[in-house]
Backbone as CSV, one residue per row, in Angstrom:
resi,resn,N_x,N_y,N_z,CA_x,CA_y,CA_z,C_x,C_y,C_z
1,UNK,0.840,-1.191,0.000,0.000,0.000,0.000,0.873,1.238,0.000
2,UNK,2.026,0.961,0.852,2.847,2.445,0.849,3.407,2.588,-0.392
3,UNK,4.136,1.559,-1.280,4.968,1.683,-2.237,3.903,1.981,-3.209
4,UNK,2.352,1.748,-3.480,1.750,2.149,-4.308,1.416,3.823,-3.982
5,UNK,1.744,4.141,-3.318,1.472,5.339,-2.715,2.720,6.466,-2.845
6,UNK,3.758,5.688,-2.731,4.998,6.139,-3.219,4.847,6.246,-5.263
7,UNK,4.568,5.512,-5.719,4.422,5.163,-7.124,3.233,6.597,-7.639
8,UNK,2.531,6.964,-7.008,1.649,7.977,-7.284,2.413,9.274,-6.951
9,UNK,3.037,9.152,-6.019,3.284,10.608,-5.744,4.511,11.022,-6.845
10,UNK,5.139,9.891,-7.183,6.221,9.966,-8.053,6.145,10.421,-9.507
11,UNK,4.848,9.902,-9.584,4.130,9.752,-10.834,3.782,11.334,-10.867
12,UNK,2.909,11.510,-10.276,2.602,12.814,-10.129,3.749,13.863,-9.525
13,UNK,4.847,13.958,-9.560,5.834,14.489,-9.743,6.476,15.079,-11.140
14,UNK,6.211,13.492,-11.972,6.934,13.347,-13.210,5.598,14.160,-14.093
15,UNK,4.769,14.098,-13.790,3.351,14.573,-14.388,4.143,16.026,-14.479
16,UNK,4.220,16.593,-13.307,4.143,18.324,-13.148,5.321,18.627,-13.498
17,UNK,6.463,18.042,-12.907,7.660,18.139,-14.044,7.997,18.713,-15.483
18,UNK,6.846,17.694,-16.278,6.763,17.537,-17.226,5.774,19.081,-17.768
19,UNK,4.687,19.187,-17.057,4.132,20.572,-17.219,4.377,21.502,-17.162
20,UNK,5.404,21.855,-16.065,6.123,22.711,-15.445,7.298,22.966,-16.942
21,UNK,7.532,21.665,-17.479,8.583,22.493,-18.407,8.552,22.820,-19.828
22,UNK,6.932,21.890,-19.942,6.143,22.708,-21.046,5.791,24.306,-21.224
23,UNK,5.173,24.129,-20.222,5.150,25.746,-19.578,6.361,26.846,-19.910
24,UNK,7.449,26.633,-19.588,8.693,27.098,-19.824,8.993,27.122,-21.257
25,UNK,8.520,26.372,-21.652,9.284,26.295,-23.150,7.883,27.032,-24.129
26,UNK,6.817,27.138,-23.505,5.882,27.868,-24.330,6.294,29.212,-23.661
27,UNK,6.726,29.986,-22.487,7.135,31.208,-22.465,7.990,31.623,-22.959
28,UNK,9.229,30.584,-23.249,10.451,31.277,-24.037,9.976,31.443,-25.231
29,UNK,9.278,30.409,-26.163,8.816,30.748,-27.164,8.268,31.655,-27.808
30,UNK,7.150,31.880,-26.644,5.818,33.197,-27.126,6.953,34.464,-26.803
31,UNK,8.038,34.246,-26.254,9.187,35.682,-25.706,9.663,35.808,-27.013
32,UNK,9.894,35.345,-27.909,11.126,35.640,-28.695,10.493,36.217,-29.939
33,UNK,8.956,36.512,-30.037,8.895,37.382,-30.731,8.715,38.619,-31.013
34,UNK,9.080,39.403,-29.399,8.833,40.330,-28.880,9.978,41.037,-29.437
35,UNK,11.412,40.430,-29.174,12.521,41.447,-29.717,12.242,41.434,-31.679
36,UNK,12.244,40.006,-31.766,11.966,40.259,-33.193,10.972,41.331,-33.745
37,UNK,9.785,41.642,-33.245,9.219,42.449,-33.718,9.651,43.755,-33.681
38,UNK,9.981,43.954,-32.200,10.746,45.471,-31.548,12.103,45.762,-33.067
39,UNK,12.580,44.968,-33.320,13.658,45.055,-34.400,12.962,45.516,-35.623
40,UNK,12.068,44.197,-35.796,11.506,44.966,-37.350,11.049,46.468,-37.140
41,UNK,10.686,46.616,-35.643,9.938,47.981,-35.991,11.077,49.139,-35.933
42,UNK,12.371,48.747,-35.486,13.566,49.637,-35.213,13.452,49.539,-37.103
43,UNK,13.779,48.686,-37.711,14.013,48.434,-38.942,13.068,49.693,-39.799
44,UNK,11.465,49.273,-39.550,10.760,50.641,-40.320,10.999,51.503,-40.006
45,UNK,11.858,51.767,-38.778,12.249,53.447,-38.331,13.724,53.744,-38.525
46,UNK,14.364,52.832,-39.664,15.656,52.877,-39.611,16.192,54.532,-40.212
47,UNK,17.305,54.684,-39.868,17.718,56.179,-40.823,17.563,55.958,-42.351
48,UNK,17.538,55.287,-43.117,18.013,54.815,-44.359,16.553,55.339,-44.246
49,UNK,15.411,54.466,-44.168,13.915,54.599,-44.293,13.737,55.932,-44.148
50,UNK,14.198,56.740,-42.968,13.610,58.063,-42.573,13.785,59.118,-43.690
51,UNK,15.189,58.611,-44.428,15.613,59.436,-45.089,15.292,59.206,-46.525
52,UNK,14.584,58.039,-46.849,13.967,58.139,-48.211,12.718,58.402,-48.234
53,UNK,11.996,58.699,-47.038,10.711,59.273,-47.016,10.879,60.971,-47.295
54,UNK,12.625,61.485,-46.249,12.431,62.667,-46.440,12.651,62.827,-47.975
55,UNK,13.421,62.031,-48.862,13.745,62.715,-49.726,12.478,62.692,-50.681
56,UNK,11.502,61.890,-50.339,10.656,61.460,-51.085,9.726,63.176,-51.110
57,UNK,9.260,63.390,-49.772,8.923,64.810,-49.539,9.466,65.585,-49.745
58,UNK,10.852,66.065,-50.011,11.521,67.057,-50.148,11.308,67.291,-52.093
59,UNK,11.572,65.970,-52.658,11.634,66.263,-54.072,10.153,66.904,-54.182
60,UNK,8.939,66.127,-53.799,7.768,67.301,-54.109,7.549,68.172,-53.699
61,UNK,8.134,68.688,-53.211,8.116,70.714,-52.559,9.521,71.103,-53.582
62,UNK,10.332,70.705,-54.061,11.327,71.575,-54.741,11.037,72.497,-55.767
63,UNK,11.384,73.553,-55.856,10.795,74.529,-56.557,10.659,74.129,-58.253
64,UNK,11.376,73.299,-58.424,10.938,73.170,-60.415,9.689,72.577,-60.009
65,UNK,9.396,71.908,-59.155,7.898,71.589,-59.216,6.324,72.279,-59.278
66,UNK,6.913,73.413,-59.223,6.183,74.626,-58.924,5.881,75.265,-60.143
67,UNK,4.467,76.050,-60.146,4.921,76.854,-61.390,5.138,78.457,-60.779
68,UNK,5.925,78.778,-61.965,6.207,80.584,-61.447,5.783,81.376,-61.009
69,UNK,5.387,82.084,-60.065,4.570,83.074,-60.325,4.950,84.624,-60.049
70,UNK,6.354,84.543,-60.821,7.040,85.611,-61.081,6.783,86.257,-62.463
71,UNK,6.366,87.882,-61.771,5.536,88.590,-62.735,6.424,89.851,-63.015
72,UNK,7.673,89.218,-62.547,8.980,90.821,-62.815,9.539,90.669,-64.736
73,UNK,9.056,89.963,-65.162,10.268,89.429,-66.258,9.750,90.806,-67.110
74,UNK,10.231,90.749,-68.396,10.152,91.707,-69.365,8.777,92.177,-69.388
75,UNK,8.288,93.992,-69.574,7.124,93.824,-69.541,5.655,93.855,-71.109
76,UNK,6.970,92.919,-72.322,5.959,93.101,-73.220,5.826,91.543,-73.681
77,UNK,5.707,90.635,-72.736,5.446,89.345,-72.499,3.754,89.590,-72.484
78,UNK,3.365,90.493,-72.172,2.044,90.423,-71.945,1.463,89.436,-70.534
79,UNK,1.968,89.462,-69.535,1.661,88.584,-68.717,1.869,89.435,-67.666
80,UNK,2.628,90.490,-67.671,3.277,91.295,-66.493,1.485,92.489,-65.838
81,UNK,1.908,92.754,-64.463,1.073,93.517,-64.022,1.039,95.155,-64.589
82,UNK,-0.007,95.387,-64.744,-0.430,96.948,-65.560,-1.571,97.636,-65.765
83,UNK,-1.852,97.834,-67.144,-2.901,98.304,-67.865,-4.170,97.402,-68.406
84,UNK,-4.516,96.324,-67.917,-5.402,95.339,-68.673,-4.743,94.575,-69.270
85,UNK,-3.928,95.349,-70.101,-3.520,94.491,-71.643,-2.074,93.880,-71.228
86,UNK,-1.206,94.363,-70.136,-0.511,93.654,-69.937,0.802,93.883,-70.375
87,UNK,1.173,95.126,-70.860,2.347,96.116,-71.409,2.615,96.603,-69.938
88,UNK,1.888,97.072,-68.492,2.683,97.835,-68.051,2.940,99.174,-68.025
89,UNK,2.525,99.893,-69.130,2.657,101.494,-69.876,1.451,101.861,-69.835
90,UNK,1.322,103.167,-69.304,0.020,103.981,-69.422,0.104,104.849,-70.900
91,UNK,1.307,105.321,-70.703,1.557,106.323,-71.505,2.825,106.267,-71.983
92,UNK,3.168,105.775,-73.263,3.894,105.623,-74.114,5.028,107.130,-74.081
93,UNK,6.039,107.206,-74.336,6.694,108.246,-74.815,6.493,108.665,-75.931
94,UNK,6.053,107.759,-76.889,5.684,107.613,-78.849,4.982,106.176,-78.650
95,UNK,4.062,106.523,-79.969,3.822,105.574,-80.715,4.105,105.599,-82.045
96,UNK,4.748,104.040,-82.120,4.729,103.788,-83.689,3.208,103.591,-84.661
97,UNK,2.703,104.745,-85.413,1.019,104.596,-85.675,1.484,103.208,-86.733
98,UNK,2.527,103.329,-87.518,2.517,102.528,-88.473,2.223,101.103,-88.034
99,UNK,2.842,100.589,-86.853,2.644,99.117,-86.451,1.124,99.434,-85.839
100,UNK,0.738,100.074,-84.982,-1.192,99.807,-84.100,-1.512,99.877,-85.722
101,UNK,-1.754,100.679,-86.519,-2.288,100.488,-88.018,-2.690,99.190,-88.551
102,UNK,-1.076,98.737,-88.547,-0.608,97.418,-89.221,-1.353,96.113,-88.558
103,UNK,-1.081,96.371,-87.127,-1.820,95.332,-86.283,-3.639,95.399,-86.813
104,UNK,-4.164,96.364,-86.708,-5.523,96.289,-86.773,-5.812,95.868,-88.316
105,UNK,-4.956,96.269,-89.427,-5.108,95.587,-90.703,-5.224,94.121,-90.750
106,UNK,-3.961,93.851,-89.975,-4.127,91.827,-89.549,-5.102,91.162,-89.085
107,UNK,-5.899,92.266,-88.309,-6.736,91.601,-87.804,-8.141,91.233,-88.214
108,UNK,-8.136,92.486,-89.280,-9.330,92.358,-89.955,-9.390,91.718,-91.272
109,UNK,-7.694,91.382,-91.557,-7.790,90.566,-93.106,-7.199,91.948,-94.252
110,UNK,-7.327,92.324,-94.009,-6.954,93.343,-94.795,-8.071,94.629,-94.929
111,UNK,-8.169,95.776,-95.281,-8.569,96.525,-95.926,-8.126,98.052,-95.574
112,UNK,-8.895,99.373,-95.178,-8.150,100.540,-95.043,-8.683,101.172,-93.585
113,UNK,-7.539,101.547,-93.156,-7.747,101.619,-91.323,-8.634,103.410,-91.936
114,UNK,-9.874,103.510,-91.000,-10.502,104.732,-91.556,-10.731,105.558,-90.155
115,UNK,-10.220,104.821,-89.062,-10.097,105.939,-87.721,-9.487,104.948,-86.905
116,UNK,-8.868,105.895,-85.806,-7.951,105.603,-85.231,-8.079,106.220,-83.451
117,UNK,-8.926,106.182,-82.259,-9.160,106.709,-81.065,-8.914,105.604,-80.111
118,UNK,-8.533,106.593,-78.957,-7.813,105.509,-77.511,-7.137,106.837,-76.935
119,UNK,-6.576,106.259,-76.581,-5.314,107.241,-75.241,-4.347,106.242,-74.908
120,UNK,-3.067,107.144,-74.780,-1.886,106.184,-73.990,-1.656,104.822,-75.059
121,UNK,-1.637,104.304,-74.104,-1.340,102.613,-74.738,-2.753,101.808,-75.477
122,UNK,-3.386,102.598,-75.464,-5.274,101.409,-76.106,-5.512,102.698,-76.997
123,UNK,-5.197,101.339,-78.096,-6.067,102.187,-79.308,-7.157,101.247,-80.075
124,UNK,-7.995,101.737,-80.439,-9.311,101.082,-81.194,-9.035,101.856,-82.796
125,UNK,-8.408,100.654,-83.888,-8.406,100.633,-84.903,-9.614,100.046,-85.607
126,UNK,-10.307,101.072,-86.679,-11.425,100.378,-87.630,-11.018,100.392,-88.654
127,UNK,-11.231,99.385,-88.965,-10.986,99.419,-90.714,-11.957,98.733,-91.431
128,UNK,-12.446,99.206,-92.724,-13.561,99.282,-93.903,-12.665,98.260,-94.676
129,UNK,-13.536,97.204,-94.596,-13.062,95.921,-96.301,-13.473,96.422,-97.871
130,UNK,-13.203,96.177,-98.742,-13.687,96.691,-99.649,-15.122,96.280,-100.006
131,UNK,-15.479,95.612,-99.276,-16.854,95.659,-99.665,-17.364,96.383,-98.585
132,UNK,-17.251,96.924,-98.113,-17.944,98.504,-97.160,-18.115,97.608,-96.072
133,UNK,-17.797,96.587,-95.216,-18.386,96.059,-93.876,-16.787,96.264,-93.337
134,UNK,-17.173,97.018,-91.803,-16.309,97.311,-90.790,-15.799,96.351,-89.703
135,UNK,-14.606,96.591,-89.207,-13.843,95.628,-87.992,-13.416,97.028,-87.163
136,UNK,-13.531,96.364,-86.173,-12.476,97.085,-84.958,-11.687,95.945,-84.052
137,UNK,-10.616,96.706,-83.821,-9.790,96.099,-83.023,-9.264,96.945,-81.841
138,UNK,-8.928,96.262,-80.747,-7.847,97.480,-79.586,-6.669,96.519,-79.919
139,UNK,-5.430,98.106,-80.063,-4.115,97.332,-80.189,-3.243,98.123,-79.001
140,UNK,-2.520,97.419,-78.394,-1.409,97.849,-77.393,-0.539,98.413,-78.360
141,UNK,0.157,99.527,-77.968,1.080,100.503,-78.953,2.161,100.009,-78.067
142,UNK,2.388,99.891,-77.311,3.230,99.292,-76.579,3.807,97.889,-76.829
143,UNK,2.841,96.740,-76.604,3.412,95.795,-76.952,3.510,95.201,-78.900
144,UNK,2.502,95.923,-79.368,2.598,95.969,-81.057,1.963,94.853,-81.671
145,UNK,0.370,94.619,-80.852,-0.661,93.778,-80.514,-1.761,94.108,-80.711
146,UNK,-2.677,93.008,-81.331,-4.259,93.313,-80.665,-4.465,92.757,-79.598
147,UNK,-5.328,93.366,-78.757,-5.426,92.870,-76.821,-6.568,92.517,-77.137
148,UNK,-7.897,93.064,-77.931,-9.136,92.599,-77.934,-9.809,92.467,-79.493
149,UNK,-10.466,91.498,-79.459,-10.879,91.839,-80.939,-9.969,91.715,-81.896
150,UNK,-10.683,90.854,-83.397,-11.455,91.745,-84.197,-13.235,91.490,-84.128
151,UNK,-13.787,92.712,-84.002,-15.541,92.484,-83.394,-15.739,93.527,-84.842
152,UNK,-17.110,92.814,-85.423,-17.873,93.430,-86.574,-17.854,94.958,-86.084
153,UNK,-18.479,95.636,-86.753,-18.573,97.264,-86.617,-19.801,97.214,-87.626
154,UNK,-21.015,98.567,-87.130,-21.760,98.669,-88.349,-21.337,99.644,-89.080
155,UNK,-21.545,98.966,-90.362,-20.969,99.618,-91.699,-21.376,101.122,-91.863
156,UNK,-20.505,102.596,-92.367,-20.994,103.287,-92.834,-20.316,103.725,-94.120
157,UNK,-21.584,104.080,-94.884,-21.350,104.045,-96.018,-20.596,105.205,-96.648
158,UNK,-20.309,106.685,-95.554,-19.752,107.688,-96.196,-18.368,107.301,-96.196
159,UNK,-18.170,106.326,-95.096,-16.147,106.592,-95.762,-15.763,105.071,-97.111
160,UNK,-16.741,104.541,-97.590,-16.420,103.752,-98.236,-15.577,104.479,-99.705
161,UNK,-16.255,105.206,-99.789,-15.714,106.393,-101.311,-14.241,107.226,-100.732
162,UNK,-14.488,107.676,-99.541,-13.240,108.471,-99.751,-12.155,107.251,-99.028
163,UNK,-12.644,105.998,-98.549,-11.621,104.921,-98.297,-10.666,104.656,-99.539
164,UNK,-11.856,104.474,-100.666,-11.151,104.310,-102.113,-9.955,105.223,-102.237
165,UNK,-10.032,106.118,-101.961,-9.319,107.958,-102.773,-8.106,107.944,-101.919
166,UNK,-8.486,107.363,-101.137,-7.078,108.122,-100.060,-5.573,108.362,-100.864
167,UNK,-4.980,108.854,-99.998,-3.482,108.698,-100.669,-2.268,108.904,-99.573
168,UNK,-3.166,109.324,-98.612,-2.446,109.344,-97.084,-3.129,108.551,-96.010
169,UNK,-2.218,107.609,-95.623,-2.979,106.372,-94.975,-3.167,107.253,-93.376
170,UNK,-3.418,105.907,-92.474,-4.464,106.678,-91.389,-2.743,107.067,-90.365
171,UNK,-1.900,106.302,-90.616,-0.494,105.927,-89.840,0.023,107.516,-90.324
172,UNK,0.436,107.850,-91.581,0.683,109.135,-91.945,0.038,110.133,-91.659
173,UNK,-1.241,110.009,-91.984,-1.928,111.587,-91.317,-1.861,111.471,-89.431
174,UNK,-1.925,110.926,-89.036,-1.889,110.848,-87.474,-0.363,111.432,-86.826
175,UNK,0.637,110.903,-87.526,2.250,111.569,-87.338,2.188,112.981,-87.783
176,UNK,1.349,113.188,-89.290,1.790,114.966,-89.968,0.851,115.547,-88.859
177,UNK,-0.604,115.272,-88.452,-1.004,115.687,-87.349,-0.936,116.220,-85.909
178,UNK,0.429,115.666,-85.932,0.659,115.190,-84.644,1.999,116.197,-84.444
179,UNK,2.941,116.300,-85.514,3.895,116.970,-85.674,3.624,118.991,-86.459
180,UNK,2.123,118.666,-86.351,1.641,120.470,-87.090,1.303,121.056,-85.721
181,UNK,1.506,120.642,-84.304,1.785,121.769,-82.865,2.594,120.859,-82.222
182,UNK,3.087,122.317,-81.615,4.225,121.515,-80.740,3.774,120.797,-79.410
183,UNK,4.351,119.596,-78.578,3.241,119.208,-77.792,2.122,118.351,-78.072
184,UNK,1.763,118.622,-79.104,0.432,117.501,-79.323,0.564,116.041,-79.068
185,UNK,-0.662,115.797,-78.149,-0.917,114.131,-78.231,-2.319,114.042,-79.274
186,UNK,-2.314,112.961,-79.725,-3.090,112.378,-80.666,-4.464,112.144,-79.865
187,UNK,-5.734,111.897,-79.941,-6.892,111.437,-79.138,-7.531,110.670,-79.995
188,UNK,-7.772,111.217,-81.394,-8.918,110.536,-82.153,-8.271,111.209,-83.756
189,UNK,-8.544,110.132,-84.854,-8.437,110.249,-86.455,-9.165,109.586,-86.719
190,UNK,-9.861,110.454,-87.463,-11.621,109.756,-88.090,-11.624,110.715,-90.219
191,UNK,-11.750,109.504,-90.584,-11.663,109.893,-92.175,-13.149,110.449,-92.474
192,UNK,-12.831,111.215,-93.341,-14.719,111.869,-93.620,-14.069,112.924,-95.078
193,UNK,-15.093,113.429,-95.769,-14.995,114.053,-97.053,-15.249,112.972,-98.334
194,UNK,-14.661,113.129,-99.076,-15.736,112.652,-100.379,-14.670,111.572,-100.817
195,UNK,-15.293,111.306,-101.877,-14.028,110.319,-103.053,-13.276,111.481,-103.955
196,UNK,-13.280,112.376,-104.064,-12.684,113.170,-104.578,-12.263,114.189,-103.898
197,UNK,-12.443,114.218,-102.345,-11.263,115.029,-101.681,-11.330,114.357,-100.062
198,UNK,-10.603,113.292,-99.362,-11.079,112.354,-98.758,-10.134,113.644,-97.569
199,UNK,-10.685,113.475,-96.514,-10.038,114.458,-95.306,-9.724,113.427,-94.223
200,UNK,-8.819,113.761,-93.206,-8.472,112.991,-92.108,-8.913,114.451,-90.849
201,UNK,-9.458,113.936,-90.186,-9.823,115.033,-89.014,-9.062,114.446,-87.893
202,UNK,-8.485,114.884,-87.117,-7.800,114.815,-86.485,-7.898,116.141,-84.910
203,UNK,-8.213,114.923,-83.642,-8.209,115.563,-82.404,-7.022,115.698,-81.527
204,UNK,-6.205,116.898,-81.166,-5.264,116.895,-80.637,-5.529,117.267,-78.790
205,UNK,-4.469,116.910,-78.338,-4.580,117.541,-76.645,-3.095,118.067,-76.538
206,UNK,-3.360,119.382,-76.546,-1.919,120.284,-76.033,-1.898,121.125,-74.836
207,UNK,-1.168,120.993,-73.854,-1.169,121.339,-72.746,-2.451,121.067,-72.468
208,UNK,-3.766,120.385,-72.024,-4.463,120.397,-71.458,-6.040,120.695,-72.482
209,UNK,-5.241,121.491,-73.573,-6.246,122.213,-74.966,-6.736,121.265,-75.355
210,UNK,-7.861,121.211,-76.250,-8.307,120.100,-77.333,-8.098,121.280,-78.361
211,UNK,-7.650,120.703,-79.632,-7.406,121.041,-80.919,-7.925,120.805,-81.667
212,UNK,-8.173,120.702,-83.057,-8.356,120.261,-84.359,-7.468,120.822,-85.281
213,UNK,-7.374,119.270,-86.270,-6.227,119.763,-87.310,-6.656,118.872,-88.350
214,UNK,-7.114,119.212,-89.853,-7.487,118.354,-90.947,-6.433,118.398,-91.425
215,UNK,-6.119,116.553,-92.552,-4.867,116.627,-92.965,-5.642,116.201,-94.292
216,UNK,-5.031,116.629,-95.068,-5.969,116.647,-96.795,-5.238,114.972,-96.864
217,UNK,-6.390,113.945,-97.524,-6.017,112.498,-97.746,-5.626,112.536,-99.204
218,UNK,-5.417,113.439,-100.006,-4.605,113.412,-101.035,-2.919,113.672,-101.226
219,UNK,-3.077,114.880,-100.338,-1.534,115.996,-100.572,-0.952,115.444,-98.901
220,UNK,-1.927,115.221,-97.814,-0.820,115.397,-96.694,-1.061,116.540,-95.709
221,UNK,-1.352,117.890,-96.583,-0.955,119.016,-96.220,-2.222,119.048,-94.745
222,UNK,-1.598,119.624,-93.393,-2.103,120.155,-92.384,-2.666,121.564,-92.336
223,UNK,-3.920,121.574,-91.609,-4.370,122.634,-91.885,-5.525,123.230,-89.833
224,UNK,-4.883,123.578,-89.349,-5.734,123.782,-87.694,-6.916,124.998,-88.158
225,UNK,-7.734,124.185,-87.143,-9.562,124.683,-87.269,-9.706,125.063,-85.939
């Protein structure tokens, strides 16, 4: 009876033993993936990583990525801050009439520029096709452009005849105009008179004055009213 009694307790020794070092070997186990993980996660936070994320962020903020929005550059880009149109210039020192002319001819295809009004840098060129229907355009004298337009115009029929006749375009009478007082700025050239004696009328501003000065569309010749 004792030795069976001895045989149990032994038994049940070797039992818990045995549990006891199961036990152990499932804690070391379930332990060892604690540093491993702690590593991988040192690993996603490695410098190498940190630093290809920064560069990853840094390349999309670098400035070629950007677009410009530098508005200093030249100012007959037409993009620069100003007048509407984007010259910059209120008031010209000169204008070349021959190029605003030229521009508003382009724009309408061709035919004969028959007035010419604006101020400063905006001028509104019309010009008559030969079949009597009108265009206007605004051209920057400045940048040597149309800014708006070409928009229909309604047709009139008195300058179609002396459009024919001319012999002094709208670019020439606006300069001899312009050069018959001293001082004069240009305001407005509007063609009127017949087919057989076509006139350029012409509005000047001198010192502060308004003027008038007809320039005969045959000869040239200036004449103040």
């Amino acid at each position: 009876m004792a030795r069976r009694n001895r045989l149990t307790v032994l038994t049940t020794s070797i039992v818990l033993g045995i549990g006891m070092t199961t036990v152990l070997a499932a804690c070391t186990e379930g332990g060892d993936p604690a540093p491993t993980s702690s590593a991988s996660g040192r690993t996603s936070a490695s410098p190498g990583s940190t630093a290809s994320g920064s560069a990853g962020s840094g390349s999309s903020g670098t400035p070629g990525s950007k677009p410009s929005d530098d508005q200093t550059g030249a100012p007959d880009d037409g993009t620069g801050p100003g007048t509407g149109n984007g010259s910059g210039v209120d008031n010209p020192t000169s204008i070349d009439w021959t190029t605003v002319t030229k521009q508003g001819l382009a724009a309408a295809g061709g035919g004969t520029v028959v007035s010419l009004t604006g101020a400063g840098d905006s001028w509104t060129v019309v010009v008559v096709g030969s079949d009597g229907s009108e265009t206007q355009s605004v051209v920057s004298a400045t940048l040597g452009r149309v800014t708006s337009g070409p928009f229909p115009k309604s047709a009139d029929a008195q300058v179609t005849a002396p459009a024919a006749a001319l012999k002094i375009d709208a670019a020439t009478a606006a300069a001899d105009a312009e050069k018959s007082t001293s001082g004069a700025v240009l305001s407005s050239l509007v063609l009127g008179g017949t087919g057989a004696a076509p006139v350029w009328t012409a509005t000047l501003t001198v010192l502060g004055a308004t003027r008038t000065v007809t320039v005969d569309g045959l000869t040239g010749a200036t004449t103040a009213s």
